[in-house]
mmCIF file of N, CA and C in Angstrom:
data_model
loop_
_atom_site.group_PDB
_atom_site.id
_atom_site.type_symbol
_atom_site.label_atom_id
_atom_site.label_comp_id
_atom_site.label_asym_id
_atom_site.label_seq_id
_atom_site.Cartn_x
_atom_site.Cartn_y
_atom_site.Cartn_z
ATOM 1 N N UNK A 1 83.257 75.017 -43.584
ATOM 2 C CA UNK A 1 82.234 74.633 -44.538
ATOM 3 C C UNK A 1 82.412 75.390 -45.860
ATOM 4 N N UNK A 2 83.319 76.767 -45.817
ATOM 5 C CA UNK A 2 82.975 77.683 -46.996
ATOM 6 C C UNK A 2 84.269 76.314 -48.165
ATOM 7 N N UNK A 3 85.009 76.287 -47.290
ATOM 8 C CA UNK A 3 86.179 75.556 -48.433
ATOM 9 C C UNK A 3 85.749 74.251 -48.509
ATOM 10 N N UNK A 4 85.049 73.261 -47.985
ATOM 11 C CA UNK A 4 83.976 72.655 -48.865
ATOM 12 C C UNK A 4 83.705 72.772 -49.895
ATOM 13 N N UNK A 5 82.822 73.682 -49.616
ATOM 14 C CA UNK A 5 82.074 74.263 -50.847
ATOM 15 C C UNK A 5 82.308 74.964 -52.218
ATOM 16 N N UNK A 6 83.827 75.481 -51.333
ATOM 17 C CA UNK A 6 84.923 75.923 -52.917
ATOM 18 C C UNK A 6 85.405 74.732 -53.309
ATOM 19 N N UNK A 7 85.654 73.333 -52.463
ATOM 20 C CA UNK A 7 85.932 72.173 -53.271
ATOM 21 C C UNK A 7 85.012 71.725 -54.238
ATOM 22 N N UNK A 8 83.765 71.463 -53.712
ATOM 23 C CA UNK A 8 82.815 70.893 -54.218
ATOM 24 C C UNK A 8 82.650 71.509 -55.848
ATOM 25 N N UNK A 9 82.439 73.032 -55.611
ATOM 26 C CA UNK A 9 82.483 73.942 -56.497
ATOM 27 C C UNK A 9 83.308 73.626 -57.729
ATOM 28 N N UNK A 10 84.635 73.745 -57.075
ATOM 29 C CA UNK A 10 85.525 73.223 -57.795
ATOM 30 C C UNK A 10 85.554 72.004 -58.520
ATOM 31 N N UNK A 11 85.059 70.871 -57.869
ATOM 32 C CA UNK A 11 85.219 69.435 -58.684
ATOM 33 C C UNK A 11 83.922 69.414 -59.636
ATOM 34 N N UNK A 12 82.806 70.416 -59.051
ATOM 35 C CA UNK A 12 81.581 70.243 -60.059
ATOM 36 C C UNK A 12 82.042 71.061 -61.545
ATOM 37 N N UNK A 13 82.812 71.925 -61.296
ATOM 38 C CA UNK A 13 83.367 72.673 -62.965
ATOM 39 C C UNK A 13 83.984 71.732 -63.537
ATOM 40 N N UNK A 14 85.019 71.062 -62.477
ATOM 41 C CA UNK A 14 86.151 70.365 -63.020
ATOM 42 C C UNK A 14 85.376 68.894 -64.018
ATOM 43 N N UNK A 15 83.883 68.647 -63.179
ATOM 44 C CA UNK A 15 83.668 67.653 -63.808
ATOM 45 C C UNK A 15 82.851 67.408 -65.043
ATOM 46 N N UNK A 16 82.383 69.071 -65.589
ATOM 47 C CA UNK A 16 81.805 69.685 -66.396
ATOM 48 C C UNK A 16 82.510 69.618 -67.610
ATOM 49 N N UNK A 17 83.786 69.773 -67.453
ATOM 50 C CA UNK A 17 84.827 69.945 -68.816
ATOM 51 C C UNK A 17 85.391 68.382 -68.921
ATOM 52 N N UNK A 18 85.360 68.699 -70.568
ATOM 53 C CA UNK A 18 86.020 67.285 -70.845
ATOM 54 C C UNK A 18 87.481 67.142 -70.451
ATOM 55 N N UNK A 19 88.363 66.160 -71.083
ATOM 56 C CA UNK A 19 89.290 66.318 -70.939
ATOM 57 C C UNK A 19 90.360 67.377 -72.230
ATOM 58 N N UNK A 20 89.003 67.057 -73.481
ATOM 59 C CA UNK A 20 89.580 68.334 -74.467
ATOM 60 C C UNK A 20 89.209 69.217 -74.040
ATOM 61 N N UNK A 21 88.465 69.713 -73.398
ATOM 62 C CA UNK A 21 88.775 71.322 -72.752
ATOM 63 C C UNK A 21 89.755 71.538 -72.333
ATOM 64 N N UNK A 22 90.071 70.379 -71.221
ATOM 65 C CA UNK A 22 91.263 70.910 -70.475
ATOM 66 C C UNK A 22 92.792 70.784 -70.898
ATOM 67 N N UNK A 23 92.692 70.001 -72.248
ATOM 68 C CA UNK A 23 93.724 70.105 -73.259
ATOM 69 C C UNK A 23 94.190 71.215 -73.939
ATOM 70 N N UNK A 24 92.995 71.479 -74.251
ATOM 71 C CA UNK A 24 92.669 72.565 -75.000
ATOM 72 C C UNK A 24 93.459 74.168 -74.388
ATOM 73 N N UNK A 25 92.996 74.387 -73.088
ATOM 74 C CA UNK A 25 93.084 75.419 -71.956
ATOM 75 C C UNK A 25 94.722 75.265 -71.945
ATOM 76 N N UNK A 26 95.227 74.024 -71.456
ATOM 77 C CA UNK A 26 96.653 73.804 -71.481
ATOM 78 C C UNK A 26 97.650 74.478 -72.657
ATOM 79 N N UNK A 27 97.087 73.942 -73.624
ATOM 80 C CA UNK A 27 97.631 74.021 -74.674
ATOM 81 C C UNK A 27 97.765 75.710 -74.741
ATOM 82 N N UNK A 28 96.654 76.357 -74.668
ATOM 83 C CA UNK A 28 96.387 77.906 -74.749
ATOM 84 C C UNK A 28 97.391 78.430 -73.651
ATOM 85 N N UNK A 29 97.480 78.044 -72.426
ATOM 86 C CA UNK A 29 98.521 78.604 -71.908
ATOM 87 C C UNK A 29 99.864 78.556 -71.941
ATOM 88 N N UNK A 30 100.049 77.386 -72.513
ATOM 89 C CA UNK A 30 101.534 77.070 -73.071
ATOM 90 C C UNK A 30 101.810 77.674 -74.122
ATOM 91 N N UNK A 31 100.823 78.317 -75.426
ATOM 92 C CA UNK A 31 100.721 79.740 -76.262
ATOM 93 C C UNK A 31 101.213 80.368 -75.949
ATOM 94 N N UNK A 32 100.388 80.685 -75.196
ATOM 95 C CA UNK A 32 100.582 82.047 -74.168
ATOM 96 C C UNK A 32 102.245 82.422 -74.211
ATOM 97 N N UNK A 33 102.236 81.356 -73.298
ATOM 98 C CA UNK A 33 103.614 81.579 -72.203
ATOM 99 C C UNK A 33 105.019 81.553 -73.410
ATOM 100 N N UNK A 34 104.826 80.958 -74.525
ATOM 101 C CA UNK A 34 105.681 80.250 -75.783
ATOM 102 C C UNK A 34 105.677 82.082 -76.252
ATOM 103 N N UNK A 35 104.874 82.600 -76.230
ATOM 104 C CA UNK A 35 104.610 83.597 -76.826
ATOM 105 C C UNK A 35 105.177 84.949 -76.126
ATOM 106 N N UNK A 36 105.018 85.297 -75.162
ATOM 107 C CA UNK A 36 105.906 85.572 -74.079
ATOM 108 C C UNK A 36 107.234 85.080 -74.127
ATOM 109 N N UNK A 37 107.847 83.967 -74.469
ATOM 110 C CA UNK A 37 108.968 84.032 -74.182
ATOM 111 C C UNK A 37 109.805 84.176 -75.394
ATOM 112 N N UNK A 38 109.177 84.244 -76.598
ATOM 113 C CA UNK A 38 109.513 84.832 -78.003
ATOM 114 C C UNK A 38 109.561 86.080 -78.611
ATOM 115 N N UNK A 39 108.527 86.860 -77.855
ATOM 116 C CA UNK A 39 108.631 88.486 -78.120
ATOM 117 C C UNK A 39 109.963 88.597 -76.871
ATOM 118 N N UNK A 40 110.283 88.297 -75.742
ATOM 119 C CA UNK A 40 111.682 88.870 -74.717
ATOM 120 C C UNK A 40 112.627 88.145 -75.691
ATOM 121 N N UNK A 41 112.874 87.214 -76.029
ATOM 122 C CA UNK A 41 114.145 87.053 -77.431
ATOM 123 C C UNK A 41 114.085 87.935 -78.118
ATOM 124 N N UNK A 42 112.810 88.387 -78.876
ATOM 125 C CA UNK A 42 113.651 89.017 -80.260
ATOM 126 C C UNK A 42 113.860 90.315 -79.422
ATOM 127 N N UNK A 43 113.146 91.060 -78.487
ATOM 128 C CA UNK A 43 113.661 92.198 -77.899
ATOM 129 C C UNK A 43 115.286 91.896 -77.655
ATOM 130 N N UNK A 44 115.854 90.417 -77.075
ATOM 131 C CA UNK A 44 116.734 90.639 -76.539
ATOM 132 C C UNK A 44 117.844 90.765 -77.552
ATOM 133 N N UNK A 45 117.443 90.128 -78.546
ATOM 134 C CA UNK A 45 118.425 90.309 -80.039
ATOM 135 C C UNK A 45 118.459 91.369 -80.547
ATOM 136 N N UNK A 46 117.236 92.426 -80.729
ATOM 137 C CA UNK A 46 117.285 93.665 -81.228
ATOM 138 C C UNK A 46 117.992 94.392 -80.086
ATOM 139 N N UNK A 47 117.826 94.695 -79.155
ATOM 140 C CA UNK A 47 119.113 94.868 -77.853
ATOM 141 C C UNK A 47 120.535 94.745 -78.873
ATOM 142 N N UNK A 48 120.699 93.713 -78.800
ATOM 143 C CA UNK A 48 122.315 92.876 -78.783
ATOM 144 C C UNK A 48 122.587 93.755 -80.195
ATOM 145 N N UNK A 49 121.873 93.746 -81.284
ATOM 146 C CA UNK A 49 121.914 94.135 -82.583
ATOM 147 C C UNK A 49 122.303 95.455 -82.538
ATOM 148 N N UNK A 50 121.354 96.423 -81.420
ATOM 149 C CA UNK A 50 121.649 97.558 -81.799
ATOM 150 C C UNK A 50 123.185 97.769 -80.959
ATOM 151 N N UNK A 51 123.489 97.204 -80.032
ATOM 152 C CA UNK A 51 125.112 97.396 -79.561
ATOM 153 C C UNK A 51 125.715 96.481 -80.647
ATOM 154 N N UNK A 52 125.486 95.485 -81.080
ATOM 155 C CA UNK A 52 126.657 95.372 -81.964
ATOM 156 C C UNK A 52 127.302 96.015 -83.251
ATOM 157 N N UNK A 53 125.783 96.807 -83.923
ATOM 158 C CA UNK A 53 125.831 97.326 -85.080
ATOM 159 C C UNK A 53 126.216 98.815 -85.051
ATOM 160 N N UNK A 54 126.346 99.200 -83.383
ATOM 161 C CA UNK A 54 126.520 101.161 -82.995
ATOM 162 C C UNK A 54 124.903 101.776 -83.801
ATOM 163 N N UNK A 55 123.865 101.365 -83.583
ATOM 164 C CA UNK A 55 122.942 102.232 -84.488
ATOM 165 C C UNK A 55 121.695 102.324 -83.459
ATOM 166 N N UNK A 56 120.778 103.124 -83.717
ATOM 167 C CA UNK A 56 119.681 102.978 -83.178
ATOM 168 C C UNK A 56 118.520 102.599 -84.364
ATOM 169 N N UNK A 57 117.837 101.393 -83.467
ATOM 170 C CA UNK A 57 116.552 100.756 -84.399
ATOM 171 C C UNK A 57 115.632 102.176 -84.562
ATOM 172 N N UNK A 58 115.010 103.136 -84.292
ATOM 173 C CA UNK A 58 114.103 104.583 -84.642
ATOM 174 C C UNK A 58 114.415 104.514 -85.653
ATOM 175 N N UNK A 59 116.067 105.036 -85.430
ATOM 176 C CA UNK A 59 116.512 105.927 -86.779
ATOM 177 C C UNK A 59 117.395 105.156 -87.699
ATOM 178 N N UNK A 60 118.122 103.658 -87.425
ATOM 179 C CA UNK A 60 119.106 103.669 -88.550
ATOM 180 C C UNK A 60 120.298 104.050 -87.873
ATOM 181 N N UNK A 61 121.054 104.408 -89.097
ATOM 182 C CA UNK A 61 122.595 104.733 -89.028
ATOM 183 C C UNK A 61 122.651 106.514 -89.971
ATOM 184 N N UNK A 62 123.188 107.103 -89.665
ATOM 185 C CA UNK A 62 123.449 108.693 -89.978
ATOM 186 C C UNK A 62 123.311 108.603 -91.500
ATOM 187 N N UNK A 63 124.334 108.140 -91.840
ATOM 188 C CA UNK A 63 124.512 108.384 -92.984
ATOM 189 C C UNK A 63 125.358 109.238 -93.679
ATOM 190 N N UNK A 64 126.370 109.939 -91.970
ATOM 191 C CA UNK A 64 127.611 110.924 -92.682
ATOM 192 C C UNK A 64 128.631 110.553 -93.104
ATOM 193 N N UNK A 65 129.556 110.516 -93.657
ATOM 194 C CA UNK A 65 130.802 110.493 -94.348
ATOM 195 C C UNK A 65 131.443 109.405 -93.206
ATOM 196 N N UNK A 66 131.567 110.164 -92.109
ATOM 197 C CA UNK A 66 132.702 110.170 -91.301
ATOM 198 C C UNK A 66 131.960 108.653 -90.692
ATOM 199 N N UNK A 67 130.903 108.183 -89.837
ATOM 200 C CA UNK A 67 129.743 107.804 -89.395
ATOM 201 C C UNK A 67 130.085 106.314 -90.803
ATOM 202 N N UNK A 68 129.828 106.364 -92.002
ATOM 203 C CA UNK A 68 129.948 105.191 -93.317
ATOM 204 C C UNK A 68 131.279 104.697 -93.453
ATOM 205 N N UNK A 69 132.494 105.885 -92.959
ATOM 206 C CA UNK A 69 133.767 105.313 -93.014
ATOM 207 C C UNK A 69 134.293 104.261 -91.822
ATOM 208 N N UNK A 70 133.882 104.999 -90.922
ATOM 209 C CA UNK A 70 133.892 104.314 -89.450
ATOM 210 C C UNK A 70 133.828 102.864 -89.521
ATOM 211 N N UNK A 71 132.103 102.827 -90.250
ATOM 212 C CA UNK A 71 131.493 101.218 -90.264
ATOM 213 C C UNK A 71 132.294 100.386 -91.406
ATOM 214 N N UNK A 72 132.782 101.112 -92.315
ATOM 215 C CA UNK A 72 133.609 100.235 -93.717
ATOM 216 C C UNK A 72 134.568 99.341 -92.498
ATOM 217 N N UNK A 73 135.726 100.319 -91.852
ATOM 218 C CA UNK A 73 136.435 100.100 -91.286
ATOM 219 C C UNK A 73 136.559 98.826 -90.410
ATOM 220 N N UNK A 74 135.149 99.215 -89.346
ATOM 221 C CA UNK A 74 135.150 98.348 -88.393
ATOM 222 C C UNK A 74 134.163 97.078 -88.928
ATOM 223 N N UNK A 75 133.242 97.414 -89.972
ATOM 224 C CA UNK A 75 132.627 95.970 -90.477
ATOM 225 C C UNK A 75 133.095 95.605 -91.807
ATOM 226 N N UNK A 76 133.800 96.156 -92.045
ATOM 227 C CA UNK A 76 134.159 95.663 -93.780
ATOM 228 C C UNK A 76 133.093 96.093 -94.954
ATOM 229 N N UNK A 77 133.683 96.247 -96.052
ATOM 230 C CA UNK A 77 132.448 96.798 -97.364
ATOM 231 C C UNK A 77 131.486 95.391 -97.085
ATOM 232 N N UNK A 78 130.618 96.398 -97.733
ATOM 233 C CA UNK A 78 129.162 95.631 -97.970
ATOM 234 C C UNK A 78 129.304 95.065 -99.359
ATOM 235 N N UNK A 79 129.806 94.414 -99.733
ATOM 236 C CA UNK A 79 130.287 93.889 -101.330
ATOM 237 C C UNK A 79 130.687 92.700 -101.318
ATOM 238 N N UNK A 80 130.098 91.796 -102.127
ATOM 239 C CA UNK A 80 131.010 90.262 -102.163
ATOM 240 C C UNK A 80 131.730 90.118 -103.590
ATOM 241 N N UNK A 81 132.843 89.590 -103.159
ATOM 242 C CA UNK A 81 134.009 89.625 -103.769
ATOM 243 C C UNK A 81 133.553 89.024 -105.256
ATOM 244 N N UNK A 82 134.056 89.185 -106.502
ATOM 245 C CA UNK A 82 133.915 88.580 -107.579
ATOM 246 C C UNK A 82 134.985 87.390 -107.928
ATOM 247 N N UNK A 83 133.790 86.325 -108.563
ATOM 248 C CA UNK A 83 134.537 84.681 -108.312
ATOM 249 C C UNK A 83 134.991 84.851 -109.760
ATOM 250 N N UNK A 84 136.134 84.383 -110.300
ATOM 251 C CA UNK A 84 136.230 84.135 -111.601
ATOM 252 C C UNK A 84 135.797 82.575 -111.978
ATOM 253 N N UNK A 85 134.843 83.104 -113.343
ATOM 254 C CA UNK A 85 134.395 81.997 -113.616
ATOM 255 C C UNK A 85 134.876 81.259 -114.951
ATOM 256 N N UNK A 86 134.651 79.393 -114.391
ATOM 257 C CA UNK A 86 135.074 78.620 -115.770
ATOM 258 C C UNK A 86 134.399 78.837 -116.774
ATOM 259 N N UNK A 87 135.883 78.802 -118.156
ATOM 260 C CA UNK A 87 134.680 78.777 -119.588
ATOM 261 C C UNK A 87 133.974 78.446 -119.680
ATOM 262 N N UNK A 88 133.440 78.369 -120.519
ATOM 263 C CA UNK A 88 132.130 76.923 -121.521
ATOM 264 C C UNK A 88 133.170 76.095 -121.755
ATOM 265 N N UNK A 89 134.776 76.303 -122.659
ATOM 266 C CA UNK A 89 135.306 75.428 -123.063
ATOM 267 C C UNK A 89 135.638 74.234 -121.742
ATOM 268 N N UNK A 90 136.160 75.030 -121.234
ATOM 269 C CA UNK A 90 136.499 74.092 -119.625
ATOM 270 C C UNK A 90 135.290 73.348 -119.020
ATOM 271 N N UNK A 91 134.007 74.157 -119.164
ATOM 272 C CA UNK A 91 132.937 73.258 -118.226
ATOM 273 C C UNK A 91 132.673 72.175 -119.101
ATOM 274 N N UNK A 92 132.743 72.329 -120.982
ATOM 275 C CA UNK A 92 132.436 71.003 -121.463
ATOM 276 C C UNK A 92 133.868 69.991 -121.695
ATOM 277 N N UNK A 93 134.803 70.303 -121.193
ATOM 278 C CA UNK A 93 135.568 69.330 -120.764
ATOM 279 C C UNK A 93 135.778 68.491 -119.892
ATOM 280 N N UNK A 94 135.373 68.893 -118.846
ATOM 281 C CA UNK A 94 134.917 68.191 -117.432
ATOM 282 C C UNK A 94 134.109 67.399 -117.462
ATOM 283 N N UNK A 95 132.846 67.913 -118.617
ATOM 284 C CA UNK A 95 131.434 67.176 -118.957
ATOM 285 C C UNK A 95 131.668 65.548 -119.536
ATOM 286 N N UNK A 96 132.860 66.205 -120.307
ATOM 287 C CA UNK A 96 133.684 64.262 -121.555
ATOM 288 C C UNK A 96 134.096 63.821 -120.214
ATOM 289 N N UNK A 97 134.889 64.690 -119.700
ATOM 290 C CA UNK A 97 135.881 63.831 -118.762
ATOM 291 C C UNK A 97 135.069 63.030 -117.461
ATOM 292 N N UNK A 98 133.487 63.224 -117.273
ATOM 293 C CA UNK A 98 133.126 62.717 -115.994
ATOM 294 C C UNK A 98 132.462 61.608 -116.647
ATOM 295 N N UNK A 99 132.873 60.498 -116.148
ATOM 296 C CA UNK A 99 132.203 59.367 -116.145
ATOM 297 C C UNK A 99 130.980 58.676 -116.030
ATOM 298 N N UNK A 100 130.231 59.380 -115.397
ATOM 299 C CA UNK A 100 129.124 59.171 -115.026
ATOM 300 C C UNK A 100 128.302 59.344 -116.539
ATOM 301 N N UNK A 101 128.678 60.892 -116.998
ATOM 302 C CA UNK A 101 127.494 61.252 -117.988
ATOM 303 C C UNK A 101 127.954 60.345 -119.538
ATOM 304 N N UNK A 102 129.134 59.491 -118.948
ATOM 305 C CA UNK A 102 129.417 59.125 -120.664
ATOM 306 C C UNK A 102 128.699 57.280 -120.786
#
């Protein structure tokens, strides 16, 4: 009789809420759970980051000589290369020469 009565119980809540409640509730746990499974990614990337980069997220990277040469080495300068760029004379030659703008 008691699980009856937890049915009954049960279907009288169940029949209390709309169906946007229970959309609603869904939706919140699928939050939830979306949310949960987005903070264990970025942990798992900051993981991966700090072995790929040799550093610890606290502190960074040292900052000694030896420690900045290391990383040049094994990651390359932090610098992007310089593009040489077309004249004016050249870009307004291209400008006559394209068809479109004439």
């Amino acid at each position: 009789s008691h699980f009856c009565g937890v049915q009954i119980e049960g279907l009288v809540r169940r029949i209390g809420t709309t169906e946007d409640d229970d959309h609603a509730h869904r939706d919140e746990e699928d939050k939830k759970k979306n949310d949960v499974h987005i903070h264990d990614m970025e942990m798992a990337a900051n993981a991966l980051a700090t072995v790929v980069l040799r550093s610890k997220p606290e502190e960074g990277i040292t900052g000694e000589s030896s420690d900045l040469e290391f990383r040049r080495e094994a990651f390359g300068s932090n610098a992007i290369a310089t593009k040489k760029l077309d004249s004016f004379l050249k870009l307004c030659w291209d400008a006559v020469q394209d068809f479109v703008l004439i």
